[in-house]
Amino acid sequence: MSYKRMLPALAAVLSLSSALPVLAQQADGEITIVLPEQPSNLEPCGSILTDVGQVLNQNITETLTVVDPTDGSVDPKLATEWSQTDELTWRFKLRDGVTFQDGMPFNAEAVKFSLDRMTSKAFTCNNLAKFGDDTLTVTPVDDLTVDIISTKPQPIMPTLISVAMIVAPSTSTTEATNAPIGTGPYTLGEYGQERIVLNRSDSYWGQAPAVAKATYVWRGESSLRAAMVQTGEADLTPTIALQDATDPAMDFAYLNSETTSVRIDLDYPPLDDLRVRKALNLAIDWEGLKTLFGEESLRASQMVVPGINGHNDAVAAWTYDPDQATALLEEARAAGVAVDTEINLVGRNGIYPNGAEAMEAMMAMWQEAGFNIKLTMLDVADWTRYLQKPFPEARGPTLVQIQHDNNKGDAAFTIPIFYHSNGSYATLADPALDGEIDAALAAVQDKRTAGFQAIFSKVHDELAADIPMFHMIGFTRVGPRIDWKPSLATNSEIPLAGIAFK
Amino acid sequence: MLGFIVRRAMQSAVAIIGLLVLVFVLTRLTGDPAALFLPLDSSLEARQEFNRLNGFDRPIYLQFLTYLGDLARFEFGMSLRQNRPAMEVALQAFPHTLQLAVIAISLATFFAVVVGSIAAARPGGLFDRVASLVSLAGASAPDFWVAIVGVMIFAVGLDLLPTSGTGGPLYWIMPIGVLVLRPFGLLVQVVRGTMIGVLSTPYVKTARAKGVSPTVIIFKHGLRNAVLPVITVAGDLAASLVNGAVVVETIFGWPGIGKLMIDAIIQRDFAVVQSTILVTACAIFILNIAIDLAYALLDPRIRRQTT
Amino acid sequence: MSEIIITAAPPAPRFAGLRTTWRYLVRDKFALVAVGFLVLLVLAAIFGPMLIGELATRPGLRQRNLAPFSFAHDWTYFLGADTLGRSIIARLLVGAQNTLGIAFAAVVVATLVGGTLGLIAGYTQRLYGAAILRLADIIMSFPSLLLALIVLYLLGPSVTNLVFVLAFTRIPIYLRTTRAEVMELRQRMFVQAAKSMGAGHLRIVLRHIAPLTIPTLVTIAAIDFAAVILAESALSFLGLGIQPPEFTWGAMVATGRGYLQSAWWISFWPGLLIMLTTLSLNIVASWARTAADPQQRWRLQKLQRSPR
């Protein structure tokens, strides 16, 4: 609309506005979801990213298996059953009678196509990260059976394969797409800079969901998202800030599978001293700090949430004990440890709600206990230099603010990265621990669980290798029209099929 | 006059190339995009692979030569994030911002001239005091604060306006309202100051003593003299709006170029950063040429130098 | 002959001495209040942190978002506590130092750099002039956000770097204004005369032209001070401004914006101070313009004589 026509319109509307209802009510069967950020793209291969996954996962594209994040169990989706046929091979039976949204049949060839597309490296595929340096080969056995062969043993292949989105064979293999076609209950209706629209698919293999049309919009400000649901402009927002969650009728807290911590750089004194690391853990008023994140958040003793395979309930988190912290620090000083060295606390802007406040508070508490701490808040790209290997040269003793998300049901997505000497976040280099980690990763069932639990216990109690903070909660706001509950998986998916109208 | 435009356009082209070099080199010094595009727990090999795939592993000068080559063929690269041509993304966003900027500056200028003139008629009078205070106060509050308070009051509290988004005329009121505040406040001061200056000159005093009506004095002598400073200030303000009404676009979910730029900058989507800057820089250079032309047309002394 | 020429040069508009200035000021009550507020602010910014500065960083997690106007706590909590339970009064005082310091430094740097470039551009015209103007265009087209990020990344978060970013983006305004002023001045008779008398270019620029541009520049600087504070605040909103644990009023407003519905005071007080400071500066600038302009000074003089 040109501005010349706008002016009189504006004036007219201003004078009338008090008499008019602002917004047309949303039509039956249609909902609007307001996301915190614009989905960067709609490439199914990047669906482990929150912004992409919350639109795509289980809506447009589906996977062979799904993981129930509350207990780590694996459920069937496009695959109905699976078994390990030898050390390197898993055989998956596929669901019969499934078609893609473009009418093509879902079969063994389609699975091979999707996995080959993911592993081809013709374009960047984020989901591949979950497979580490393994290489997968897919061999169709018959129309509805595939063998997935890995180059090294993958005892949790059914869990791993839950990140591989199955896409129609018509999808480009050479470049990323923004027009995904999958087997899910919804098809892509509109993809623009203002909104994304999904429409219910008539040819879905499962039960038809209640929501006929879903519109996604995005607003960066939490208070604005909350306001949109409050005024009825939107029905659902997956995340709002603690301070906006003021209406118990609409706002729900949920464990969001994120765990926060501060990583200790063990390469530099005084942080290479056990007493100093314990003192760091003991000097924080954890109950006080918790007020920044909400009552429902859980004090963490390890980097995975309860329910994940390998979580050790027996490990007790450090408690606030300033006297002992000071005593340990003095003991270390007496033993010749350079406890007065300036320690650089590296935080990241916008890492999680109240993240900067938490760092400021922790800095003050550590200073109170006698540490010489300096806080530096960095932009994401700058912060990742400290997070990932190779670390900056001559960085000196650093503490790094971390948030880690594991909703894939198994500690294998956490332990090697943090504690194995070749893990990308690890500053630990303990050959004995490396051996234990390798053994646990290769093990199955009870032995695997026990192995992971022993590692968490050792890392916490014996090494005090890091400073676990909290298992975080998110808050959602859900409008009065719909019935929906957030879950541990909400960070990675919002299945529209799970939304009902009241 | 034509010679002036051609000369300025050529100078501007050189300047824009300078700007592009600057942006190209500097953005590539701000960290490894792989760290932002790939999941945090991806391996070093995966990150190197990503950089190889996108050509970020080559020396900067080689990357720049490739970029120049592409520019010559009007290819501006692909957005890493959006899997789309970067220039398409930028050009799609730009009209949204342009609309906001044009409407906001027009309204601000119009109301500023009215209010500033009335205020100047009786400096120190009640209207002058109130108008100055109110307009300055409006221009003195952080715009994101005003925007959020506005949403709380008009959308949530009174339910008169939509909270955000784009759509019918109602959707324009708050973004425009927030954008107008600052230019309005400044322009009122400019108009008022210039007018008071003009009205204090001996010849206007004489005219007044002779009984020429105040309206004639204000419009004939005052406004004519206020045009140049108003154009200067309004032009600068318009340039800063074109360069992104970032805050307003961010809060109200307006898919403009400012929001696009900040996202691209933070995510290190280099091709989009370069394309958005190319688009806004062209707009700003054109705007500046237009302002200088207006100057030349309105001020005879400068006309002599430009022709 | 030379004496006539010298008198033909307009006297650099300067204040007629402290006493007269004070009398002009007293006559304009708005300006008086504004000056009083600014003086108080500067004093508070200098001495306040010495007295209760320590409170500004001491968290009290059990009194998060403490409401204002309560006497249950120490007087330092009279305006409430912020998201970490820190005294807002203490933070306002410590924040004043950063806010005013940053804005002042940025404006001074921008005025000096912009003014100098503007002098050169206006006096030499053609080649240098065009080059400098296109430089100004480049600066204007270079998004301050990008500059802020680049500086944050390459040089790290610090107050000095923030000053650099803010100053850089303000340069074009001073540059253009000075240039316009100089272009007009160099046409005037006294400059032509000085030239004909064989004065060197440097001498003409420094002795005859530069002093005459100062009043305009100072007026713009006063108004621009406000713009810089607001720009700094917007950068904080986008996460590219001053970084914790350092803070300014602008950063306080940015942090408090999420609490507008539950704890309005966190962003209100710093916002109010920004507004009052900006307003005061504008009023003082406007008064100074009047007092410095011989054609308008009569307003203040007339008031002086009037019996009210």
mmCIF file of C-alpha atoms in Angstrom, chain B residues 7-8 11-12 15 19 22-23 26-27 29-31 123 129 133 136-137 139-142 144-145 148-149 152 156 182 186 189 192 196-197 200-202 205 236 239 243 246-247 250-251 261-262 265-266 268 273 277 281 284-285 288 301 305, chain C residues 28-30 125-126 130 133-134 137-138 140-146 149-150 153-154 170 173 176 183-184 187 223 226-227 230 233-234 237-238 240 250 253-254 257 260-261 267-268 271 274-275 278-279 282-283 286 289 293 295-296 298-299:
data_model
loop_
_atom_site.group_PDB
_atom_site.id
_atom_site.type_symbol
_atom_site.label_atom_id
_atom_site.label_comp_id
_atom_site.label_asym_id
_atom_site.label_seq_id
_atom_site.Cartn_x
_atom_site.Cartn_y
_atom_site.Cartn_z
ATOM 1 C CA ARG B 7 29.898 13.023 -11.138
ATOM 2 C CA ARG B 8 28.222 12.242 -7.824
ATOM 3 C CA GLN B 11 32.045 9.101 -6.809
ATOM 4 C CA SER B 12 29.367 7.155 -4.990
ATOM 5 C CA ALA B 15 32.658 4.826 -2.263
ATOM 6 C CA LEU B 19 32.384 0.109 1.661
ATOM 7 C CA LEU B 22 35.580 -2.871 4.236
ATOM 8 C CA VAL B 23 32.524 -4.935 5.073
ATOM 9 C CA LEU B 26 35.918 -6.968 8.533
ATOM 10 C CA THR B 27 33.005 -9.415 8.729
ATOM 11 C CA LEU B 29 37.465 -11.315 10.886
ATOM 12 C CA THR B 30 34.567 -11.840 13.263
ATOM 13 C CA GLY B 31 34.887 -15.532 13.779
ATOM 14 C CA PRO B 123 8.850 31.975 21.862
ATOM 15 C CA ARG B 129 7.035 25.497 26.372
ATOM 16 C CA LEU B 133 8.837 19.694 26.466
ATOM 17 C CA LEU B 136 11.674 16.438 23.447
ATOM 18 C CA ALA B 137 10.432 14.049 26.109
ATOM 19 C CA ALA B 139 12.403 11.848 21.632
ATOM 20 C CA SER B 140 14.330 11.156 24.814
ATOM 21 C CA ALA B 141 13.027 7.724 25.764
ATOM 22 C CA PRO B 142 14.671 4.557 24.482
ATOM 23 C CA PHE B 144 12.334 -0.245 22.571
ATOM 24 C CA TRP B 145 11.001 0.825 25.946
ATOM 25 C CA ILE B 148 6.958 -2.405 24.712
ATOM 26 C CA VAL B 149 5.049 -0.015 26.965
ATOM 27 C CA MET B 152 1.244 -3.278 27.074
ATOM 28 C CA VAL B 156 -2.942 -5.820 26.079
ATOM 29 C CA ARG B 182 12.505 10.928 17.639
ATOM 30 C CA LEU B 186 14.395 16.880 16.679
ATOM 31 C CA GLN B 189 13.556 22.014 17.522
ATOM 32 C CA ARG B 192 11.430 26.378 15.899
ATOM 33 C CA ILE B 196 12.840 32.262 15.697
ATOM 34 C CA GLY B 197 16.123 33.201 14.070
ATOM 35 C CA SER B 200 14.270 38.106 14.878
ATOM 36 C CA THR B 201 16.033 39.537 11.846
ATOM 37 C CA PRO B 202 15.668 43.275 11.361
ATOM 38 C CA LYS B 205 10.795 43.118 12.486
ATOM 39 C CA ASP B 236 20.024 12.374 7.976
ATOM 40 C CA ALA B 239 19.141 7.706 6.183
ATOM 41 C CA ASN B 243 19.692 1.747 7.480
ATOM 42 C CA VAL B 246 16.110 -2.331 13.709
ATOM 43 C CA VAL B 247 14.539 -1.971 17.108
ATOM 44 C CA THR B 250 12.651 -6.567 15.918
ATOM 45 C CA ILE B 251 9.920 -5.887 18.436
ATOM 46 C CA MET B 261 20.693 -7.266 8.893
ATOM 47 C CA ILE B 262 20.999 -7.769 12.637
ATOM 48 C CA ILE B 265 25.294 -10.064 11.395
ATOM 49 C CA ILE B 266 24.809 -12.103 14.538
ATOM 50 C CA ARG B 268 27.548 -14.459 10.331
ATOM 51 C CA VAL B 273 25.209 -8.963 5.392
ATOM 52 C CA ILE B 277 24.511 -3.275 3.132
ATOM 53 C CA ALA B 281 24.079 1.944 0.980
ATOM 54 C CA ILE B 284 21.511 6.237 1.338
ATOM 55 C CA PHE B 285 23.774 7.444 -1.468
ATOM 56 C CA ASN B 288 22.225 12.101 -0.220
ATOM 57 C CA ARG B 301 24.698 30.250 -3.866
ATOM 58 C CA GLN B 305 28.984 25.647 -7.566
ATOM 59 C CA ASP C 28 15.078 31.630 32.014
ATOM 60 C CA LYS C 29 13.682 29.439 34.765
ATOM 61 C CA PHE C 30 13.594 26.311 32.603
ATOM 62 C CA GLN C 125 36.253 21.907 -1.677
ATOM 63 C CA ARG C 126 36.703 20.009 -4.919
ATOM 64 C CA ALA C 130 34.389 15.286 -2.366
ATOM 65 C CA LEU C 133 32.061 13.673 1.853
ATOM 66 C CA ARG C 134 32.020 10.236 0.293
ATOM 67 C CA ASP C 137 28.592 8.587 3.130
ATOM 68 C CA ILE C 138 30.481 5.368 3.779
ATOM 69 C CA MET C 140 26.635 6.630 7.290
ATOM 70 C CA SER C 141 26.036 3.465 5.294
ATOM 71 C CA PHE C 142 28.143 1.322 7.574
ATOM 72 C CA PRO C 143 25.617 -0.113 10.019
ATOM 73 C CA SER C 144 26.556 0.736 13.562
ATOM 74 C CA LEU C 145 25.389 -2.734 14.590
ATOM 75 C CA LEU C 146 27.947 -4.369 12.370
ATOM 76 C CA LEU C 149 29.867 -6.533 16.592
ATOM 77 C CA ILE C 150 33.194 -6.270 14.780
ATOM 78 C CA TYR C 153 34.756 -9.484 18.492
ATOM 79 C CA LEU C 154 38.118 -8.099 17.511
ATOM 80 C CA ARG C 170 28.258 10.306 14.887
ATOM 81 C CA ILE C 173 26.754 14.901 11.464
ATOM 82 C CA ARG C 176 28.460 17.913 7.313
ATOM 83 C CA MET C 183 31.374 26.998 2.920
ATOM 84 C CA GLU C 184 29.238 29.893 3.923
ATOM 85 C CA GLN C 187 32.438 33.581 1.055
ATOM 86 C CA ILE C 223 21.700 17.571 21.492
ATOM 87 C CA ALA C 226 21.209 12.522 24.076
ATOM 88 C CA ALA C 227 21.323 10.669 20.788
ATOM 89 C CA LEU C 230 19.909 6.422 23.275
ATOM 90 C CA SER C 233 20.780 1.879 24.928
ATOM 91 C CA ALA C 234 19.581 0.445 21.616
ATOM 92 C CA PHE C 237 18.802 -3.962 23.651
ATOM 93 C CA LEU C 238 20.315 -5.863 20.739
ATOM 94 C CA LEU C 240 25.835 -5.465 21.236
ATOM 95 C CA GLY C 250 20.701 2.293 28.785
ATOM 96 C CA VAL C 253 16.574 -0.157 30.757
ATOM 97 C CA ALA C 254 17.381 -2.950 28.319
ATOM 98 C CA ARG C 257 12.347 -4.245 29.709
ATOM 99 C CA LEU C 260 7.721 -4.087 32.634
ATOM 100 C CA GLN C 261 4.642 -5.928 33.777
ATOM 101 C CA SER C 267 13.609 -0.009 33.700
ATOM 102 C CA PHE C 268 11.620 3.063 34.764
ATOM 103 C CA GLY C 271 14.702 5.505 31.668
ATOM 104 C CA ILE C 274 17.932 9.309 30.509
ATOM 105 C CA MET C 275 14.873 11.368 29.652
ATOM 106 C CA THR C 278 18.357 14.544 27.521
ATOM 107 C CA LEU C 279 15.663 17.088 28.165
ATOM 108 C CA ASN C 282 18.226 20.235 25.004
ATOM 109 C CA ILE C 283 16.843 23.061 27.097
ATOM 110 C CA SER C 286 18.350 26.020 23.225
ATOM 111 C CA ARG C 289 21.713 29.406 21.317
ATOM 112 C CA ASP C 293 22.909 35.021 19.216
ATOM 113 C CA GLN C 295 19.877 39.011 17.259
ATOM 114 C CA GLN C 296 17.972 37.004 19.816
ATOM 115 C CA TRP C 298 17.105 40.704 23.487
ATOM 116 C CA ARG C 299 14.644 38.052 24.594
#
